[in-house]
mmCIF file of C-alpha atoms in Angstrom:
data_model
loop_
_atom_site.group_PDB
_atom_site.id
_atom_site.type_symbol
_atom_site.label_atom_id
_atom_site.label_comp_id
_atom_site.label_asym_id
_atom_site.label_seq_id
_atom_site.Cartn_x
_atom_site.Cartn_y
_atom_site.Cartn_z
ATOM 1 C CA MET M 1241 -5.297 -5.893 28.437
ATOM 2 C CA GLN M 1242 -5.561 -5.111 24.736
ATOM 3 C CA LEU M 1243 -8.500 -6.880 23.051
ATOM 4 C CA PHE M 1244 -8.068 -6.858 19.293
ATOM 5 C CA ASN M 1245 -9.665 -8.639 16.336
ATOM 6 C CA PRO M 1246 -8.063 -7.940 12.925
ATOM 7 C CA PHE M 1247 -11.146 -9.312 11.132
ATOM 8 C CA THR M 1248 -13.516 -6.709 12.625
ATOM 9 C CA THR M 1249 -13.510 -3.179 13.987
ATOM 10 C CA TYR M 1250 -13.395 -4.486 17.567
ATOM 11 C CA GLN M 1251 -10.538 -3.007 19.572
ATOM 12 C CA LYS M 1252 -10.510 -2.156 23.268
ATOM 13 C CA ARG M 1253 -7.969 -1.544 26.010
ATOM 14 C CA LEU M 1254 -9.133 -2.439 29.535
ATOM 15 C CA ARG M 1255 -7.628 -2.769 32.988
ATOM 16 C CA ALA M 1256 -7.293 -6.475 33.782
ATOM 17 C CA TYR M 1257 -7.324 -8.229 37.131
ATOM 18 C CA VAL M 1258 -6.270 -11.738 38.070
ATOM 19 C CA ALA M 1259 -9.396 -12.987 39.780
ATOM 20 C CA ASP M 1260 -12.112 -15.568 39.750
ATOM 21 C CA THR M 1261 -15.334 -14.667 37.962
ATOM 22 C CA ALA M 1262 -17.080 -13.628 41.196
ATOM 23 C CA ALA M 1263 -14.650 -10.832 42.081
ATOM 24 C CA ARG M 1264 -15.725 -7.179 41.671
ATOM 25 C CA PHE M 1265 -13.627 -4.046 41.107
ATOM 26 C CA SER M 1266 -14.396 -0.331 40.978
ATOM 27 C CA ASP M 1267 -13.458 0.443 37.347
ATOM 28 C CA THR M 1268 -16.211 1.563 34.981
ATOM 29 C CA GLU M 1269 -15.290 -1.284 32.655
ATOM 30 C CA TYR M 1270 -12.675 -3.931 33.302
ATOM 31 C CA VAL M 1271 -11.619 -7.528 32.698
ATOM 32 C CA THR M 1272 -11.161 -10.352 35.142
ATOM 33 C CA TYR M 1273 -9.172 -13.271 33.848
ATOM 34 C CA ASP M 1274 -8.517 -16.765 35.074
ATOM 35 C CA ARG M 1275 -6.222 -19.351 33.525
ATOM 36 C CA VAL M 1276 -8.387 -22.436 33.136
ATOM 37 C CA THR M 1277 -5.565 -24.610 31.780
ATOM 38 C CA ASP M 1278 -2.024 -23.980 30.635
ATOM 39 C CA THR M 1279 -3.357 -23.028 27.185
ATOM 40 C CA THR M 1280 -6.768 -21.488 27.902
ATOM 41 C CA LEU M 1281 -7.682 -18.124 29.405
ATOM 42 C CA GLN M 1282 -11.189 -17.321 30.664
ATOM 43 C CA LEU M 1283 -12.207 -13.649 30.513
ATOM 44 C CA VAL M 1284 -15.195 -11.792 31.891
ATOM 45 C CA ILE M 1285 -15.657 -8.231 30.644
ATOM 46 C CA ARG M 1286 -17.686 -6.265 33.189
ATOM 47 C CA SER M 1287 -19.164 -2.764 33.388
ATOM 48 C CA ASP M 1288 -20.518 -0.766 36.325
ATOM 49 C CA GLU M 1289 -23.994 -1.217 34.837
ATOM 50 C CA GLY M 1290 -23.852 -4.916 35.574
ATOM 51 C CA ASP M 1291 -23.240 -6.103 32.014
ATOM 52 C CA GLU M 1292 -21.084 -9.169 31.546
ATOM 53 C CA LEU M 1293 -19.461 -10.651 28.466
ATOM 54 C CA GLN M 1294 -17.656 -13.952 28.823
ATOM 55 C CA GLN M 1295 -14.900 -14.883 26.406
ATOM 56 C CA GLN M 1296 -12.386 -17.683 26.193
ATOM 57 C CA TYR M 1297 -8.946 -17.431 24.589
ATOM 58 C CA ARG M 1298 -6.617 -20.241 23.615
ATOM 59 C CA ILE M 1299 -2.913 -20.110 22.836
ATOM 60 C CA THR M 1300 -2.408 -20.472 19.119
ATOM 61 C CA GLU M 1301 0.101 -19.691 16.422
ATOM 62 C CA PRO M 1302 0.214 -15.943 15.733
ATOM 63 C CA LEU M 1303 -1.055 -14.621 12.407
ATOM 64 C CA VAL M 1304 1.918 -13.608 10.296
ATOM 65 C CA TYR M 1305 0.806 -10.717 8.111
ATOM 66 C CA GLN M 1306 1.441 -7.111 7.216
ATOM 67 C CA ASP M 1307 -0.345 -4.349 5.373
ATOM 68 C CA LEU M 1308 -0.668 -4.425 1.586
ATOM 69 C CA SER M 1309 2.308 -2.624 0.063
ATOM 70 C CA SER M 1310 2.193 0.016 -2.667
ATOM 71 C CA THR M 1311 3.162 -2.577 -5.298
ATOM 72 C CA THR M 1312 -0.251 -4.292 -4.900
ATOM 73 C CA ALA M 1313 -2.278 -1.180 -5.764
ATOM 74 C CA ASN M 1314 -4.354 -1.550 -8.936
ATOM 75 C CA GLN M 1315 -3.281 -5.171 -9.295
ATOM 76 C CA VAL M 1316 -5.463 -8.230 -9.925
ATOM 77 C CA TYR M 1317 -4.899 -11.666 -8.411
ATOM 78 C CA ALA M 1318 -6.559 -15.079 -8.509
ATOM 79 C CA ILE M 1319 -7.366 -16.886 -5.275
ATOM 80 C CA THR M 1320 -9.248 -20.089 -4.453
ATOM 81 C CA LEU M 1321 -11.462 -20.109 -1.344
ATOM 82 C CA GLU M 1322 -13.616 -23.088 -0.405
ATOM 83 C CA GLU M 1323 -13.032 -24.656 -3.842
ATOM 84 C CA THR M 1324 -14.346 -21.515 -5.555
ATOM 85 C CA ASP M 1325 -12.123 -19.341 -7.746
ATOM 86 C CA TYR M 1326 -12.152 -15.586 -7.184
ATOM 87 C CA MET M 1327 -10.502 -12.520 -8.635
ATOM 88 C CA LEU M 1328 -8.997 -10.222 -6.022
ATOM 89 C CA TYR M 1329 -8.528 -6.605 -7.094
ATOM 90 C CA VAL M 1330 -6.611 -4.167 -4.889
ATOM 91 C CA ALA M 1331 -8.105 -0.795 -5.775
ATOM 92 C CA GLU M 1332 -6.701 2.515 -4.589
ATOM 93 C CA LEU M 1333 -9.024 5.446 -3.881
ATOM 94 C CA LYS M 1334 -7.112 8.691 -4.285
ATOM 95 C CA GLY M 1335 -8.094 11.551 -1.982
ATOM 96 C CA GLN M 1336 -6.791 15.063 -1.564
ATOM 97 C CA THR M 1337 -4.449 14.206 1.284
ATOM 98 C CA SER M 1338 -4.047 10.437 1.187
ATOM 99 C CA ASN M 1339 -4.826 7.267 -0.738
ATOM 100 C CA ILE M 1340 -6.897 4.390 0.654
ATOM 101 C CA LYS M 1341 -6.638 0.834 -0.601
ATOM 102 C CA THR M 1342 -9.746 -1.337 -0.896
ATOM 103 C CA VAL M 1343 -10.155 -4.978 -1.856
ATOM 104 C CA GLU M 1344 -12.786 -6.124 -4.346
ATOM 105 C CA LEU M 1345 -13.420 -9.868 -4.448
ATOM 106 C CA THR M 1346 -15.344 -11.227 -7.435
ATOM 107 C CA ALA M 1347 -16.253 -14.850 -8.084
ATOM 108 C CA VAL M 1348 -14.934 -16.011 -11.449
ATOM 109 C CA PRO M 1349 -18.256 -15.987 -13.305
ATOM 110 C CA PRO M 1350 -19.585 -18.651 -15.658
ATOM 111 C CA ALA M 1351 -18.922 -17.770 -19.273
ATOM 112 C CA SER M 1352 -22.672 -17.956 -19.992
ATOM 113 C CA ASP M 1353 -23.505 -14.853 -17.963
ATOM 114 C CA PRO M 1354 -20.624 -13.036 -16.230
ATOM 115 C CA ARG M 1355 -23.014 -10.229 -15.222
ATOM 116 C CA LYS M 1356 -24.371 -12.324 -12.362
ATOM 117 C CA ALA M 1357 -21.093 -12.321 -10.443
ATOM 118 C CA ASP M 1358 -21.280 -10.708 -6.999
ATOM 119 C CA VAL M 1359 -18.604 -8.280 -5.813
ATOM 120 C CA ASN M 1360 -17.573 -8.154 -2.145
ATOM 121 C CA VAL M 1361 -15.734 -4.993 -1.102
ATOM 122 C CA GLY M 1362 -13.462 -4.644 1.932
ATOM 123 C CA TYR M 1363 -12.080 -1.486 3.516
ATOM 124 C CA PRO M 1364 -9.200 -0.826 5.925
ATOM 125 C CA MET M 1365 -10.156 -1.157 9.566
ATOM 126 C CA GLY M 1366 -8.290 1.989 10.574
ATOM 127 C CA PHE M 1367 -5.802 0.082 12.742
ATOM 128 C CA GLY M 1368 -3.605 -2.954 12.469
ATOM 129 C CA ALA M 1369 -2.848 -4.247 9.005
ATOM 130 C CA GLY M 1370 -4.665 -5.825 6.120
ATOM 131 C CA ILE M 1371 -8.213 -5.355 4.841
ATOM 132 C CA ALA M 1372 -11.189 -7.299 6.219
ATOM 133 C CA LEU M 1373 -14.418 -8.155 4.411
ATOM 134 C CA PRO M 1374 -17.283 -10.641 4.751
ATOM 135 C CA MET M 1375 -16.390 -14.081 3.491
ATOM 136 C CA PRO M 1376 -18.200 -14.551 0.148
ATOM 137 C CA VAL M 1377 -20.764 -17.346 0.210
ATOM 138 C CA ALA M 1378 -22.315 -18.844 -2.900
ATOM 139 C CA GLY M 1379 -25.165 -21.223 -3.636
ATOM 140 C CA GLU M 1380 -26.783 -23.258 -0.870
ATOM 141 C CA ARG M 1381 -24.186 -22.242 1.709
ATOM 142 C CA ARG M 1382 -25.418 -18.636 1.598
ATOM 143 C CA ARG M 1383 -28.432 -19.501 3.759
ATOM 144 C CA THR M 1384 -26.577 -21.707 6.237
ATOM 145 C CA ARG M 1385 -23.430 -19.645 6.753
ATOM 146 C CA SER M 1386 -25.291 -16.301 7.063
ATOM 147 C CA GLY M 1387 -22.159 -14.249 6.480
ATOM 148 C CA ARG M 1388 -20.583 -14.889 9.894
ATOM 149 C CA ASP M 1389 -17.234 -15.928 8.449
ATOM 150 C CA ARG M 1390 -14.813 -13.140 7.582
ATOM 151 C CA LEU M 1391 -11.775 -12.767 5.373
ATOM 152 C CA LEU M 1392 -8.567 -10.861 6.101
ATOM 153 C CA VAL M 1393 -6.536 -9.932 3.021
ATOM 154 C CA SER M 1394 -2.947 -8.959 3.753
ATOM 155 C CA GLU M 1395 0.620 -9.453 2.613
ATOM 156 C CA SER M 1396 3.057 -12.082 3.827
ATOM 157 C CA PRO M 1397 6.570 -11.117 4.972
ATOM 158 C CA SER M 1398 7.864 -12.402 1.619
ATOM 159 C CA GLY M 1399 5.530 -10.046 -0.284
ATOM 160 C CA GLN M 1400 2.790 -12.480 -1.336
ATOM 161 C CA VAL M 1401 -0.852 -11.422 -1.213
ATOM 162 C CA GLN M 1402 -2.640 -13.791 1.145
ATOM 163 C CA ALA M 1403 -5.950 -14.350 2.924
ATOM 164 C CA HIS M 1404 -6.949 -15.757 6.313
ATOM 165 C CA ILE M 1405 -10.477 -17.027 7.022
ATOM 166 C CA LEU M 1406 -12.103 -16.476 10.412
ATOM 167 C CA ARG M 1407 -14.713 -19.158 11.046
ATOM 168 C CA GLY M 1408 -17.217 -17.287 13.156
ATOM 169 C CA GLN M 1409 -19.127 -20.267 14.497
ATOM 170 C CA GLU M 1410 -16.049 -22.327 15.359
ATOM 171 C CA ASN M 1411 -13.960 -19.319 16.477
ATOM 172 C CA ARG M 1412 -10.878 -20.455 14.602
ATOM 173 C CA VAL M 1413 -8.683 -19.122 11.817
ATOM 174 C CA GLU M 1414 -7.700 -20.914 8.609
ATOM 175 C CA GLY M 1415 -4.897 -19.994 6.270
ATOM 176 C CA PRO M 1416 -3.017 -18.380 4.894
ATOM 177 C CA VAL M 1417 -4.303 -18.965 1.364
ATOM 178 C CA PHE M 1418 -1.978 -17.374 -1.170
ATOM 179 C CA ALA M 1419 -3.115 -15.432 -4.223
ATOM 180 C CA ARG M 1420 -1.502 -15.681 -7.634
ATOM 181 C CA PRO M 1421 -1.396 -13.394 -10.697
ATOM 182 C CA TYR M 1422 -4.586 -13.296 -12.780
ATOM 183 C CA PRO M 1423 -3.931 -13.165 -16.541
ATOM 184 C CA SER M 1424 -5.514 -10.575 -18.805
ATOM 185 C CA PRO M 1425 -7.322 -11.462 -22.060
ATOM 186 C CA ILE M 1426 -5.532 -8.490 -23.673
ATOM 187 C CA PRO M 1427 -2.092 -9.367 -25.114
ATOM 188 C CA ASP M 1428 0.853 -7.270 -23.965
ATOM 189 C CA SER M 1429 1.464 -6.293 -27.592
ATOM 190 C CA VAL M 1430 -1.784 -4.262 -27.701
ATOM 191 C CA ALA M 1431 -1.045 -0.608 -26.945
ATOM 192 C CA THR M 1432 -3.208 1.242 -24.426
ATOM 193 C CA ALA M 1433 -3.778 3.917 -27.086
ATOM 194 C CA ASP M 1434 -5.385 1.251 -29.284
ATOM 195 C CA LEU M 1435 -7.715 0.253 -26.448
ATOM 196 C CA LEU M 1436 -8.702 3.886 -25.946
ATOM 197 C CA HIS M 1437 -9.462 4.189 -29.679
ATOM 198 C CA LEU M 1438 -11.568 1.021 -29.496
ATOM 199 C CA LEU M 1439 -13.573 2.350 -26.536
ATOM 200 C CA ASN M 1440 -14.246 5.677 -28.256
ATOM 201 C CA ALA M 1441 -14.675 4.668 -31.892
ATOM 202 C CA GLY M 1442 -16.148 1.199 -31.475
ATOM 203 C CA GLN M 1443 -19.833 0.583 -32.032
ATOM 204 C CA ILE M 1444 -21.501 -0.415 -28.776
ATOM 205 C CA THR M 1445 -23.795 -3.428 -28.563
ATOM 206 C CA VAL M 1446 -25.825 -3.458 -25.345
ATOM 207 C CA SER M 1447 -27.142 -6.764 -24.045
ATOM 208 C CA PRO M 1448 -30.815 -6.784 -22.942
ATOM 209 C CA PRO M 1449 -31.115 -6.019 -19.226
ATOM 210 C CA PRO M 1450 -32.531 -8.593 -16.825
ATOM 211 C CA PRO M 1451 -36.247 -8.231 -15.997
ATOM 212 C CA GLU M 1452 -37.297 -5.416 -13.684
ATOM 213 C CA PRO M 1453 -37.572 -6.565 -10.067
ATOM 214 C CA ASP M 1454 -40.992 -6.652 -8.437
ATOM 215 C CA SER M 1455 -40.104 -4.540 -5.405
ATOM 216 C CA VAL M 1456 -36.729 -5.387 -3.889
ATOM 217 C CA GLY M 1457 -34.137 -3.531 -5.926
ATOM 218 C CA ILE M 1458 -36.436 -0.693 -6.975
ATOM 219 C CA GLN M 1459 -35.077 2.734 -6.009
ATOM 220 C CA TYR M 1460 -36.608 6.192 -6.195
ATOM 221 C CA THR M 1461 -35.388 9.690 -6.952
ATOM 222 C CA ASP M 1462 -37.068 13.091 -6.668
ATOM 223 C CA LEU M 1463 -39.000 14.174 -9.773
ATOM 224 C CA ASN M 1464 -38.014 17.793 -9.175
ATOM 225 C CA GLY M 1465 -34.360 17.107 -8.518
ATOM 226 C CA GLU M 1466 -31.430 16.873 -10.866
ATOM 227 C CA GLY M 1467 -31.009 13.206 -10.035
ATOM 228 C CA THR M 1468 -33.476 12.098 -12.707
ATOM 229 C CA GLY M 1469 -31.027 13.343 -15.325
ATOM 230 C CA ARG M 1470 -28.796 10.336 -14.623
ATOM 231 C CA LEU M 1471 -31.513 7.807 -15.470
ATOM 232 C CA VAL M 1472 -31.590 5.962 -18.790
ATOM 233 C CA THR M 1473 -34.895 4.827 -20.254
ATOM 234 C CA HIS M 1474 -35.396 1.385 -21.773
ATOM 235 C CA GLU M 1475 -35.724 3.046 -25.181
ATOM 236 C CA GLU M 1476 -32.387 4.850 -24.754
ATOM 237 C CA LEU M 1477 -30.452 1.891 -23.350
ATOM 238 C CA PRO M 1478 -29.586 0.191 -26.700
ATOM 239 C CA HIS M 1479 -28.196 3.517 -27.985
ATOM 240 C CA ILE M 1480 -26.028 4.712 -25.082
ATOM 241 C CA ASP M 1481 -22.561 6.001 -25.875
ATOM 242 C CA PHE M 1482 -19.339 6.743 -24.010
ATOM 243 C CA GLU M 1483 -16.474 9.182 -24.232
ATOM 244 C CA PHE M 1484 -13.222 8.036 -22.619
ATOM 245 C CA ASN M 1485 -10.550 10.724 -22.236
ATOM 246 C CA LYS M 1486 -6.790 10.421 -21.843
ATOM 247 C CA ASP M 1487 -6.929 12.395 -18.578
ATOM 248 C CA GLY M 1488 -8.870 9.555 -16.924
ATOM 249 C CA THR M 1489 -12.350 11.082 -17.148
ATOM 250 C CA TYR M 1490 -15.348 9.632 -18.958
ATOM 251 C CA ALA M 1491 -18.910 10.569 -19.863
ATOM 252 C CA LEU M 1492 -21.935 8.346 -20.444
ATOM 253 C CA PHE M 1493 -24.491 9.648 -22.962
ATOM 254 C CA ALA M 1494 -28.133 8.767 -23.541
ATOM 255 C CA GLY M 1495 -29.051 10.550 -26.759
ATOM 256 C CA ASP M 1496 -27.822 14.127 -26.368
ATOM 257 C CA ARG M 1497 -27.875 13.946 -22.557
ATOM 258 C CA VAL M 1498 -24.869 13.337 -20.327
ATOM 259 C CA VAL M 1499 -26.232 10.992 -17.669
ATOM 260 C CA GLN M 1500 -22.984 10.264 -15.871
ATOM 261 C CA ARG M 1501 -19.498 11.687 -15.530
ATOM 262 C CA GLY M 1502 -16.694 9.984 -13.698
ATOM 263 C CA ARG M 1503 -13.156 8.704 -13.683
ATOM 264 C CA TRP M 1504 -11.905 5.571 -15.394
ATOM 265 C CA SER M 1505 -8.708 3.544 -15.370
ATOM 266 C CA LEU M 1506 -7.387 0.142 -16.323
ATOM 267 C CA SER M 1507 -5.816 -2.149 -13.769
ATOM 268 C CA LYS M 1508 -2.066 -2.497 -14.174
ATOM 269 C CA GLY M 1509 -2.430 -5.888 -15.811
ATOM 270 C CA ARG M 1510 -5.459 -4.701 -17.863
ATOM 271 C CA GLN M 1511 -7.810 -7.334 -16.453
ATOM 272 C CA PHE M 1512 -10.318 -4.756 -15.133
ATOM 273 C CA ILE M 1513 -11.693 -1.412 -16.173
ATOM 274 C CA GLU M 1514 -12.588 0.757 -13.198
ATOM 275 C CA MET M 1515 -15.360 3.341 -13.614
ATOM 276 C CA ARG M 1516 -16.486 5.570 -10.742
ATOM 277 C CA SER M 1517 -19.223 8.201 -10.970
ATOM 278 C CA LEU M 1518 -18.252 11.694 -9.819
ATOM 279 C CA THR M 1519 -21.885 12.421 -8.890
ATOM 280 C CA THR M 1520 -22.763 9.423 -6.744
ATOM 281 C CA MET M 1521 -19.153 8.407 -5.870
ATOM 282 C CA THR M 1522 -20.110 4.814 -6.650
ATOM 283 C CA GLY M 1523 -18.559 2.305 -8.985
ATOM 284 C CA ALA M 1524 -16.393 -0.749 -9.101
ATOM 285 C CA ALA M 1525 -13.779 -2.524 -11.132
ATOM 286 C CA ARG M 1526 -15.454 -4.406 -13.970
ATOM 287 C CA LEU M 1527 -13.836 -7.514 -15.396
ATOM 288 C CA ILE M 1528 -12.835 -7.320 -19.058
ATOM 289 C CA GLU M 1529 -14.642 -10.467 -20.109
ATOM 290 C CA ALA M 1530 -13.372 -10.849 -23.661
ATOM 291 C CA TYR M 1531 -10.965 -9.263 -26.096
ATOM 292 C CA GLY M 1532 -10.349 -9.930 -29.764
ATOM 293 C CA PRO M 1533 -9.001 -7.966 -32.708
ATOM 294 C CA GLY M 1534 -11.217 -4.891 -32.721
ATOM 295 C CA THR M 1535 -13.560 -6.042 -29.928
ATOM 296 C CA LEU M 1536 -13.727 -5.622 -26.166
ATOM 297 C CA THR M 1537 -16.483 -6.720 -23.758
ATOM 298 C CA PHE M 1538 -17.309 -5.869 -20.155
ATOM 299 C CA SER M 1539 -20.439 -5.383 -18.044
ATOM 300 C CA LEU M 1540 -21.535 -2.239 -16.210
ATOM 301 C CA PRO M 1541 -24.356 -1.337 -13.772
ATOM 302 C CA ILE M 1542 -26.554 1.400 -15.245
ATOM 303 C CA ASP M 1543 -29.482 3.222 -13.604
ATOM 304 C CA VAL M 1544 -32.549 2.474 -15.759
ATOM 305 C CA GLN M 1545 -35.961 4.063 -15.278
ATOM 306 C CA THR M 1546 -38.758 1.508 -14.855
ATOM 307 C CA ARG M 1547 -41.141 1.077 -17.773
ATOM 308 C CA GLU M 1548 -44.101 1.970 -15.575
ATOM 309 C CA PRO M 1549 -43.866 4.385 -12.619
ATOM 310 C CA ARG M 1550 -43.805 2.633 -9.252
ATOM 311 C CA GLY M 1551 -44.234 5.807 -7.196
ATOM 312 C CA VAL M 1552 -46.299 8.987 -7.167
ATOM 313 C CA ARG M 1553 -43.942 11.782 -6.107
ATOM 314 C CA PHE M 1554 -40.733 10.021 -7.077
ATOM 315 C CA THR M 1555 -39.314 8.467 -10.222
ATOM 316 C CA SER M 1556 -38.658 4.725 -9.895
ATOM 317 C CA TYR M 1557 -35.591 3.008 -11.316
ATOM 318 C CA TYR M 1558 -33.379 -0.035 -10.873
ATOM 319 C CA THR M 1559 -29.734 -0.755 -11.609
ATOM 320 C CA PRO M 1560 -29.232 -3.775 -13.846
ATOM 321 C CA VAL M 1561 -25.793 -4.926 -14.924
ATOM 322 C CA VAL M 1562 -25.753 -4.892 -18.706
ATOM 323 C CA GLY M 1563 -23.160 -6.291 -21.069
ATOM 324 C CA LEU M 1564 -21.309 -3.840 -23.335
ATOM 325 C CA ARG M 1565 -19.473 -4.958 -26.460
ATOM 326 C CA PHE M 1566 -17.278 -2.404 -28.232
ATOM 327 C CA GLY M 1567 -16.487 -3.367 -31.832
ATOM 328 C CA LEU M 1568 -14.738 -1.627 -34.719
#
């Protein structure tokens, strides 16, 4: 019997016996199954150590899905889940031997402060098809749902990006919910070369960072290590600068120091700018929040040293998301 859950990493192949739950067999780990009704199957997973796990399966309509095709890579979609609008970005991490797709799900933020939007990231499970990630939960539901629901992002046979929701407490699947194209604030008539000029030549206005956290969110790095070179002080933050290169590399400057190097790219529809550090291998697609003649705005997490040291042997810092406005 093949036990498989496309929403999680659970996958197991076990010898199965038709038996009542009291029967015992000599396998190290095995399944006994009993058909309770015409549509329900009762399983008991047993091991030679005496462990038992009871499960019940019901006949249901099969999930119709397939893996995300190459045409979805670096594309942005809109999707509505539980009456909340999200942006779904299919990123593609390029390695030396292969490329791996990931899914980044971002709630469409309020215009007042788009920096507060959470990003949920999903990775391939290594088998099956689609990409699974925790179901995003906002507001009051965050405490009650406790992240037990999961989301499976895949492609329909007709080529539409879709999502299924696994309700963990009810053990049932909803969907599919279909995604749709997400428009960019940048008109098609604007050349990419003009955007690159704006990013390099535009004057940068940095929004004030949110207050330093009391304890949760504070991180530390070794005073004697090279890691402190990537930290920006509060005094340097309003004056940071960037260099974006045609070859897809970028550098972040604080004064005359290079505090970060990485790779950057625009999503195919130019809704997101993706920036990933080569040092820490972290980063995410950042929504282009606004565009106008000679202006472009997005937000970026930046490692900022705390005003007062929180440690003794280590330098303390936090990573606020700050707004960046590039203007000519």
